[in-house]
Coordinates of C-alpha atoms and ligand atoms in Angstrom, one line a residue:
X957 CA 0.1 0.0 0.2
X958 CA 1.3 3.5 -0.8
X959 CA 2.3 5.4 2.2
X960 CA -0.2 8.3 2.8
X961 CA 1.1 11.6 2.4
X962 CA 1.4 14.1 5.3
X963 CA -1.1 16.8 5.0
X964 CA -0.9 19.8 8.2
X965 CA -4.0 20.1 10.0
X966 CA -6.0 23.3 9.3
X967 CA -8.7 25.7 10.8
X968 CA -11.4 26.0 8.8
X969 CA -13.7 29.1 8.9
X970 CA -16.9 28.7 7.3
X971 CA -18.4 30.5 4.4
X972 CA -22.1 31.3 4.2
X973 CA -23.2 30.2 0.7
X974 CA -20.9 27.5 0.6
X975 CA -22.5 24.2 1.0
X976 CA -25.8 23.2 -0.5
X977 CA -29.0 21.7 1.1
X978 CA -26.7 18.5 1.1
X979 CA -24.0 20.1 3.0
X980 CA -20.3 20.2 1.3
X981 CA -19.4 17.3 -0.8
X982 CA -16.5 15.5 1.8
X983 CA -14.4 14.0 -0.9
X984 CA -13.7 15.4 -4.8
X985 CA -13.2 12.2 -6.9
X986 CA -10.2 13.0 -8.6
X987 CA -9.8 13.0 -12.6
X988 CA -6.7 10.5 -12.8
X989 CA -7.6 9.7 -16.6
X990 CA -9.3 11.2 -19.8
X991 CA -10.8 8.3 -22.0
X992 CA -8.2 6.3 -20.6
X993 CA -4.7 8.2 -20.8
X994 CA -3.3 9.1 -17.2
X995 CA -3.6 13.1 -16.8
X996 CA -0.1 13.1 -15.6
X997 CA 1.3 11.2 -18.6
X998 CA -0.6 13.7 -20.9
X999 CA 1.1 16.7 -18.8
X1000 CA 4.5 15.2 -19.4
X1001 CA 4.1 14.5 -23.3
X1002 CA 2.3 17.5 -24.5
X1003 CA 3.1 20.5 -21.5
X1004 CA 1.1 22.2 -19.2
X1005 CA -1.3 23.9 -19.6
X1006 CA -2.8 21.5 -22.6
X1007 CA -6.5 21.2 -23.8
X1008 CA -7.5 17.9 -24.4
X1009 CA -10.6 16.9 -26.5
X1010 CA -12.5 13.7 -26.3
X1011 CA -13.7 12.7 -29.9
X1012 CA -15.7 9.5 -28.0
X1013 CA -17.7 12.2 -26.3
X1014 CA -17.9 14.5 -29.1
X1015 CA -19.9 11.6 -31.0
X1016 CA -21.8 10.6 -28.1
X1017 CA -23.2 14.0 -27.5
X1018 CA -23.7 14.7 -30.7
X1019 CA -25.8 11.3 -31.1
X1020 CA -27.7 12.0 -28.0
X1021 CA -28.9 15.7 -29.6
X1022 CA -29.6 14.2 -32.8
X1023 CA -31.7 11.4 -31.0
X1024 CA -33.7 14.1 -29.2
X1025 CA -34.7 15.5 -32.3
X1026 CA -34.9 13.0 -34.8
X1027 CA -37.5 10.5 -32.6
X1028 CA -39.8 13.6 -32.1
X1029 CA -39.7 15.2 -36.0
X1030 CA -39.0 13.7 -39.2
X1031 CA -37.0 16.3 -40.9
X1032 CA -33.8 17.2 -38.6
X1033 CA -30.7 18.9 -39.9
X1034 CA -27.7 20.1 -37.6
X1035 CA -25.1 22.6 -38.9
X1036 CA -22.0 23.0 -36.6
X1037 CA -21.7 26.6 -35.4
X1038 CA -17.9 27.1 -36.4
X1039 CA -17.4 30.0 -34.0
X1040 CA -18.0 27.5 -31.3
X1041 CA -15.1 25.2 -32.2
X1042 CA -13.3 25.8 -35.6
X1043 CA -10.4 23.4 -35.0
X1044 CA -10.4 21.5 -38.1
X1045 CA -10.2 18.0 -36.5
X1046 CA -13.4 18.8 -34.5
X1047 CA -15.3 20.6 -37.3
X1048 CA -14.5 17.1 -39.8
X1049 CA -15.6 14.6 -36.7
X1050 CA -19.2 17.1 -37.3
X1051 CA -19.1 17.0 -40.9
X1052 CA -18.6 13.2 -40.6
X1053 CA -21.5 13.0 -38.3
X1054 CA -23.8 14.8 -41.0
X1055 CA -23.5 18.5 -40.0
X1056 CA -23.7 21.5 -42.4
X1057 CA -21.3 24.3 -41.5
X1058 CA -22.7 27.4 -39.7
X1059 CA -20.2 30.4 -40.0
X1060 CA -20.3 34.3 -39.2
X1061 CA -17.0 35.6 -41.1
X1062 CA -15.0 35.4 -44.2
X1063 CA -12.4 33.6 -42.2
X1064 CA -14.9 31.0 -40.8
X1065 CA -16.5 30.6 -44.3
X1066 CA -13.2 29.8 -45.8
X1067 CA -12.5 27.3 -43.3
X1068 CA -15.6 25.2 -44.0
X1069 CA -15.0 25.1 -47.5
X1070 CA -11.6 23.9 -46.9
X1071 CA -12.8 21.4 -44.6
X1072 CA -14.7 19.9 -47.9
X1073 CA -18.3 21.5 -46.9
X1074 CA -20.5 21.7 -50.0
X1075 CA -21.3 25.3 -50.9
X1076 CA -24.7 24.5 -50.7
X1077 CA -24.4 22.9 -47.1
X1078 CA -22.6 26.3 -45.5
X1079 CA -25.3 28.6 -43.8
X1080 CA -23.8 32.3 -43.8
X1081 CA -25.1 34.2 -40.7
X1082 CA -23.6 37.4 -39.0
X1083 CA -23.8 40.9 -39.3
X1084 CA -20.8 41.5 -41.4
X1085 CA -20.6 39.7 -44.7
X1086 CA -18.4 41.7 -47.3
X1087 CA -19.7 41.9 -50.7
X1088 CA -16.5 39.6 -51.9
X1089 CA -17.9 37.0 -49.3
X1090 CA -21.5 37.5 -50.4
X1091 CA -20.5 36.9 -53.9
X1092 CA -18.6 33.8 -53.4
X1093 CA -21.8 32.7 -50.8
X1094 CA -24.1 33.3 -54.4
X1095 CA -21.7 31.5 -56.8
X1096 CA -21.7 28.3 -54.3
X1097 CA -25.1 28.1 -53.5
X1098 CA -24.5 28.9 -50.1
X1099 CA -27.4 29.9 -47.9
X1100 CA -27.1 33.3 -46.9
X1101 CA -29.1 34.6 -43.6
X1102 CA -29.7 38.2 -44.2
X1103 CA -29.1 40.7 -41.0
X1104 CA -30.2 43.8 -42.1
X1105 CA -31.5 45.7 -45.1
X1106 CA -28.2 47.1 -46.1
X1107 CA -27.1 43.7 -46.7
X1108 CA -30.4 42.6 -48.3
X1109 CA -29.4 45.9 -51.2
X1110 CA -26.1 44.3 -51.5
X1111 CA -27.1 41.0 -52.3
X1112 CA -29.7 42.2 -54.9
X1113 CA -26.8 44.5 -56.6
X1114 CA -24.9 40.9 -56.6
X1115 CA -27.6 39.0 -58.2
X1116 CA -27.0 40.9 -61.4
X1117 CA -23.3 40.7 -61.6
X1118 CA -23.4 36.6 -60.6
X1119 CA -26.5 36.0 -62.6
X1120 CA -27.4 33.9 -60.0
X1121 CA -30.9 33.4 -58.3
X1122 CA -29.4 33.5 -54.2
X1123 CA -30.6 31.5 -51.6
X1124 CA -31.6 33.6 -48.6
X1125 CA -33.3 33.4 -45.4
X1126 CA -33.8 36.4 -42.9
X1127 CA -32.5 36.3 -39.2
X1128 CA -35.8 37.1 -37.1
X1129 CA -35.3 38.7 -33.6
X1130 CA -38.3 38.2 -31.2
X1131 CA -39.8 38.4 -27.7
X1132 CA -39.7 35.0 -26.6
X1133 CA -39.5 36.2 -22.7
X1134 CA -35.9 36.0 -22.4
X1135 CA -34.0 39.1 -21.2
X1136 CA -32.1 40.9 -22.4
X1137 CA -33.9 40.3 -25.8
X1138 CA -31.6 39.9 -28.4
X1139 CA -32.5 42.4 -30.9
X1140 CA -29.5 43.9 -32.5
X1141 CA -29.1 40.5 -35.0
X1142 CA -32.0 40.2 -37.9
X1143 CA -35.7 41.8 -38.3
X1144 CA -37.9 42.5 -35.4
X1145 CA -40.8 39.8 -35.2
X1146 CA -43.7 42.1 -33.3
X1147 CA -42.5 45.6 -34.6
X1148 CA -43.1 44.3 -38.5
X1149 CA -39.6 44.7 -39.7
X1150 CA -39.1 40.9 -40.4
X1151 CA -42.7 41.2 -42.6
X1152 CA -41.0 44.3 -44.3
X1153 CA -37.7 42.5 -45.3
X1154 CA -39.8 39.3 -46.2
X1155 CA -42.3 41.6 -48.4
X1156 CA -39.1 43.2 -50.0
X1157 CA -37.9 39.8 -50.9
X1158 CA -40.6 38.4 -52.2
X1159 CA -41.8 41.3 -54.3
X1160 CA -38.2 42.0 -55.6
X1161 CA -38.8 38.3 -57.0
X1162 CA -34.9 37.6 -57.8
X1163 CA -33.9 36.1 -54.7
X1164 CA -35.2 32.4 -53.3
X1165 CA -36.2 32.9 -50.1
X1166 CA -35.8 29.4 -48.6
X1167 CA -36.1 29.6 -44.5
X1168 CA -36.4 31.3 -41.5
X1169 CA -33.7 31.7 -39.2
X1170 CA -33.6 32.7 -35.3
X1171 CA -30.8 32.4 -32.3
X1172 CA -32.4 33.9 -29.5
X1173 CA -29.3 34.1 -27.2
X1174 CA -27.1 31.8 -25.7
X1175 CA -27.1 29.4 -22.5
X1176 CA -31.1 29.5 -22.8
X1177 CA -32.4 27.9 -19.5
X1178 CA -35.7 27.9 -20.8
X1179 CA -36.9 25.4 -23.3
X1180 CA -40.1 27.4 -23.6
X1181 CA -38.5 30.2 -25.2
X1182 CA -37.7 28.0 -28.0
X1183 CA -41.1 26.7 -28.1
X1184 CA -42.5 30.6 -28.2
X1185 CA -39.6 31.2 -31.1
X1186 CA -40.5 28.3 -33.1
X1187 CA -44.1 29.1 -33.0
X1188 CA -43.5 33.0 -34.2
X1189 CA -41.2 31.5 -37.1
X1190 CA -44.2 28.8 -38.0
X1191 CA -46.7 31.9 -38.1
X1192 CA -44.2 33.9 -40.7
X1193 CA -44.0 30.5 -42.6
X1194 CA -47.9 30.2 -42.7
X1195 CA -48.5 33.9 -43.7
X1196 CA -45.7 33.9 -46.3
X1197 CA -47.6 31.0 -48.0
X1198 CA -51.0 32.6 -47.6
X1199 CA -49.9 35.8 -49.3
X1200 CA -47.5 34.5 -51.6
X1201 CA -47.9 31.0 -52.3
X1202 CA -44.5 30.2 -51.5
X1203 CA -43.2 27.5 -49.3
X1204 CA -40.4 27.9 -46.9
X1205 CA -38.3 24.9 -47.1
X1206 CA -36.7 25.3 -43.4
X1207 CA -37.1 26.9 -40.1
X1208 CA -33.9 27.5 -38.2
X1209 CA -33.9 28.0 -34.5
X1210 CA -30.2 28.6 -34.2
X1211 CA -27.9 27.6 -31.1
X1212 CA -28.1 28.1 -27.4
X1213 CA -29.0 25.4 -25.8
X1214 CA -27.4 25.3 -21.8
X1215 CA -24.5 22.9 -21.6
X1216 CA -23.6 21.2 -18.4
X1217 CA -21.7 24.1 -16.8
X1218 CA -22.8 25.7 -14.2
X1219 CA -23.5 29.6 -14.7
X1220 CA -22.2 32.1 -11.8
X1221 CA -24.6 32.3 -8.6
X1222 CA -26.5 29.5 -9.4
X1223 CA -27.0 27.3 -6.6
X1224 CA -26.8 23.6 -7.8
X1225 CA -24.2 22.2 -10.5
X1226 CA -25.4 22.6 -13.8
X1227 CA -25.0 19.1 -15.0
X1228 CA -27.8 18.3 -12.5
X1229 CA -30.1 21.5 -13.2
X1230 CA -29.9 22.6 -16.8
X1231 CA -32.6 21.5 -19.3
X1232 CA -31.6 18.2 -21.3
X1233 CA -31.8 17.9 -25.4
X1234 CA -35.1 16.0 -24.7
X1235 CA -36.7 19.2 -22.8
X1236 CA -35.3 21.5 -25.7
X1237 CA -36.5 19.4 -28.4
X1238 CA -40.2 18.6 -27.0
X1239 CA -40.5 22.1 -26.7
X1240 CA -39.3 23.0 -30.3
X1241 CA -41.3 20.0 -32.1
X1242 CA -44.6 20.6 -30.2
X1243 CA -44.6 23.9 -31.1
X1244 CA -44.1 23.0 -34.7
X1245 CA -46.2 20.2 -35.0
X1246 CA -49.3 22.0 -33.4
X1247 CA -49.3 24.6 -36.1
X1248 CA -51.2 24.1 -39.5
X1249 CA -48.5 22.2 -41.0
X1250 CA -49.6 19.1 -42.8
X1251 CA -47.0 16.2 -43.0
X1252 CA -46.5 17.1 -46.5
X1253 CA -45.4 20.8 -46.0
X1254 CA -43.3 20.5 -42.6
X1255 CA -40.5 22.8 -43.0
X1256 CA -37.0 21.0 -42.2
X1257 CA -35.5 21.8 -38.9
X1258 CA -31.9 23.5 -38.6
X1259 CA -30.2 23.6 -35.3
X1260 CA -27.0 25.5 -35.5
X1261 CA -26.1 24.1 -31.7
X1262 CA -23.0 24.7 -30.6
X1263 CA -21.9 24.9 -26.6
X1264 CA -24.2 22.4 -25.6
X1265 CA -22.8 19.5 -28.2
X1266 CA -18.7 20.4 -27.7
X1267 CA -18.5 21.6 -23.9
X1268 CA -18.6 18.2 -22.3
X1269 CA -15.4 17.1 -24.3
X1270 CA -13.0 19.6 -23.5
X1271 CA -10.7 19.6 -20.5
X1272 CA -8.0 21.9 -19.7
X1273 CA -5.1 20.3 -17.7
X1274 CA -2.6 22.3 -15.8
X1275 CA -0.2 22.7 -13.1
X1276 CA -0.1 24.3 -9.5
X1277 CA 2.4 27.1 -9.5
X1278 CA 2.1 28.1 -5.7
X1279 CA 0.0 28.1 -3.1
X1280 CA -0.3 31.4 -0.5
X1281 CA -2.6 33.3 1.9
X1282 CA -4.5 36.6 1.4
X1283 CA -4.1 39.2 3.9
X1284 CA -7.7 37.8 5.2
X1285 CA -6.2 34.7 5.9
X1286 CA -8.4 33.4 2.7
X1287 CA -6.4 30.2 1.1
X1288 CA -5.5 30.7 -2.7
X1289 CA -4.1 28.7 -5.1
X1290 CA -2.0 29.7 -8.2
X1291 CA -2.2 28.1 -11.3
X1292 CA -0.6 28.0 -14.9
X1293 CA -4.0 28.5 -16.6
X1294 CA -5.7 32.0 -16.7
X1295 CA -8.4 33.8 -18.1
X1296 CA -6.2 33.8 -21.5
X1297 CA -7.0 30.4 -21.9
X1298 CA -10.6 29.9 -20.1
X1299 CA -12.5 33.1 -21.2
X1300 CA -15.4 31.2 -20.2
X1301 CA -14.4 31.6 -16.6
X1302 CA -15.9 35.4 -16.6
X1303 CA -20.0 33.1 -16.8
X1304 CA -19.1 29.7 -15.2
X1305 CA -18.3 28.4 -12.1
X1306 CA -16.0 25.4 -13.7
X1307 CA -15.6 22.4 -12.3
X1308 CA -12.2 21.7 -11.2
X1309 CA -10.8 18.5 -9.8
X1310 CA -7.3 17.1 -8.9
X1311 CA -5.5 14.5 -11.0
X1312 CA -4.7 12.4 -8.0
X1313 CA -6.4 11.0 -5.0
X1314 CA -6.2 13.4 -1.6
X1315 CA -7.6 13.1 1.5
X1316 CA -11.1 14.2 2.7
X1317 CA -9.9 17.5 4.3
X1318 CA -10.6 20.1 2.0
X1319 CA -10.5 24.2 1.8
X1320 CA -12.2 27.3 0.6
X1321 CA -10.0 28.6 -1.9
X1322 CA -9.4 31.1 -4.6
X1323 CA -7.7 29.9 -7.8
X1324 CA -5.8 32.7 -9.5
X1325 CA -4.1 32.1 -13.1
X1326 CA -0.7 33.4 -13.8
X1327 CA -1.3 36.6 -15.9
X1328 CA -0.2 39.9 -14.0
X1329 CA -4.1 40.9 -14.0
X1330 CA -6.2 41.2 -11.0
X1331 CA -8.9 39.7 -12.8
X1332 CA -7.0 36.3 -13.7
X1333 CA -9.1 34.1 -11.4
X1334 CA -10.4 30.9 -12.3
X1335 CA -12.7 30.5 -9.4
X1336 CA -13.6 32.9 -6.7
X1337 CA -14.4 30.5 -3.9
X1338 CA -14.1 26.7 -4.6
X1339 CA -14.0 23.6 -2.1
X1340 CA -10.7 22.1 -2.9
X1341 CA -7.9 19.2 -0.9
X1342 CA -4.6 21.2 -0.3
X1343 CA -3.0 20.6 -3.8
X1344 CA 0.8 21.2 -3.8
X1345 CA 3.4 23.3 -6.1
X1346 CA 3.8 20.9 -9.4
X1347 CA 0.2 18.9 -8.7
X1348 CA -2.0 18.5 -11.8
X1349 CA -5.5 19.1 -12.1
X1350 CA -8.1 19.1 -14.7
X1351 CA -10.9 22.0 -15.7
X1352 CA -14.0 20.1 -17.2
X1353 CA -16.5 21.5 -19.7
X1354 CA -13.9 23.9 -21.8
X1355 CA -14.6 22.2 -25.4
X1356 CA -16.9 25.5 -26.2
X1357 CA -15.3 29.2 -27.2
X1358 CA -12.2 28.8 -25.1
X1359 CA -10.2 27.7 -28.1
X1360 CA -11.7 30.2 -30.6
X1361 CA -11.9 33.2 -28.2
X1362 CA -8.4 32.5 -26.0
X1363 CA -6.1 35.4 -26.1
X1364 CA -2.2 35.3 -26.7
X1365 CA -1.5 37.9 -23.6
X1366 CA 2.1 37.7 -22.2
X1367 CA 2.3 34.1 -23.1
X1368 CA 2.0 31.8 -25.8
X1369 CA -0.7 29.2 -26.6
X1370 CA -0.5 25.5 -25.7
X1371 CA -1.5 22.6 -27.4
X1372 CA -4.7 20.9 -28.3
X1373 CA -4.7 16.9 -28.2
X1374 CA -7.5 15.2 -29.4
X1375 CA -8.2 11.4 -27.9
X1376 CA -9.6 9.2 -30.6
X1377 CA -12.0 6.6 -30.2
X1378 CA -9.2 4.1 -29.9
X1379 CA -7.8 6.0 -27.2
X1380 CA -4.8 7.3 -29.2
X1381 CA -3.7 10.9 -28.8
X1382 CA -3.3 13.5 -31.7
X1383 CA -1.7 16.9 -31.3
X1384 CA -4.5 18.6 -33.7
X1385 CA -3.2 22.4 -33.3
X1386 CA 0.6 23.0 -32.1
X1387 CA 1.6 25.2 -29.4
X1388 CA 2.8 28.8 -30.4
X1389 CA 6.4 29.7 -30.5
X1390 CA 8.1 33.2 -29.8
X1391 CA 9.0 32.9 -33.8
X1392 CA 4.7 32.4 -34.5
X1393 CA 4.8 35.8 -33.0
X1394 CA 7.8 37.3 -33.8
X1395 CA 7.3 36.6 -37.5
X1396 CA 4.4 38.7 -37.9
X1397 CA 6.4 41.8 -36.8
X1398 CA 8.5 44.4 -38.7
X1399 CA 10.8 47.0 -37.3
X1400 CA 10.9 50.2 -39.1
X1401 CA 14.6 50.9 -40.3
X1402 CA 15.4 53.6 -37.8
X1403 CA 14.7 51.0 -35.1
X1404 CA 16.8 47.8 -36.8
Ligands
PLP2145 C1 -22.9 31.4 -31.5 C2 -24.1 30.9 -32.5 C3 -24.3 30.0 -32.3 C4 -24.0 28.9 -31.6 O1 -24.8 29.2 -30.1 P1 -24.4 27.9 -29.2 O2 -24.7 29.2 -27.6 O3 -22.7 27.9 -29.0 O4 -25.0 27.0 -29.5 C5 -25.4 29.7 -33.3 N1 -26.0 30.3 -34.2 C6 -25.6 31.6 -34.6 C7 -26.2 32.6 -35.7 C8 -24.8 31.6 -33.5 O5 -24.0 33.6 -33.9

């Protein structure tokens, strides 16, 4: 038997708000392995910090989401939200699973093309589509989700030049009971902007109106809000059929489902309380089926789910740099993962577990990152065992947005590793080197 490590005794101040109804969990199960590979060996091989993605989890969560919808509605299509995680390896897994691409910039559009996605399976969203990229999208038969009238007029101008009939949808914003309302994108449902845009498209006659789109927000905890959104888009679809005898092919409800993360200020862990894919699917499909749609004119349901699909598959492994106490006596641990790599720590209480077994003694701890910045806090208050310098730990549910919103601030970005379904690890993005950064800089002659 391994000799037990000595841990000094501590006096523990009780912090209000720390325990839940069931008290404080006495022992924190460690995360010693990810998909069969030990955390220690991953850090040894690939460095610390390092992002790890589980292909097994990516595929199994996707299958769960798909099943929730396809068992309730006959025509469903997912489109992978590139901005959530646009690593080529990740995108290709979703494309293999049958997802189209949902992109919000020219850069993402080019990435989808480079990943072999057919033009007609790329949905082009976002408020900033340049004329150059709109033309590209029109020539490739991609679907353009119009955000504002200026964009509509640019597309109308381009129809002459391209001698094509662009496939378009409009993005609709609406009151679904969610505050704040995301009304900065697209055309408003309640005040008539959406109908105004639709009438302009239909009367112009040279665009093919194929769908209606909305993306009501992100980390939406209310499935019912999606029910309201689905019903409002169905209303527009039926209205267009009545007025123009034109059939809308699809209704796209965007993304925004909650992942298993815990939002700051929530009492119970998100993994226990957040709505499931089944909850969202039930609200959305019931709203669509309980309209005047008949089986032969039921629109395709498109979903652009991002974070709820990938969050769980991502881990960030790190190392303890030091422990110290604040002037108040509060215990703090400084780690090599900062907000530069964990942008989502502004919103989430990320689950954090040690990589080896500890005794059951824990203490309320603030976890700081390595940046010389006061706001570099990973967890304000988390019950942790007494981690020592050099110990490894795991941050969970980091697959969404962290690998696209990360910052190259005072340090270089780490490697990203994918563990495939056979348990083999592959580097899918190299760590940055100082050359990567320096090569982009130029010195004017007088400073050489
Ligand atoms: C960001 C975004 C998504 C994905 O949102 P999640 O909250 O990650 O599910 C989908 N559609 C559009 C238009 C987006 O901007």
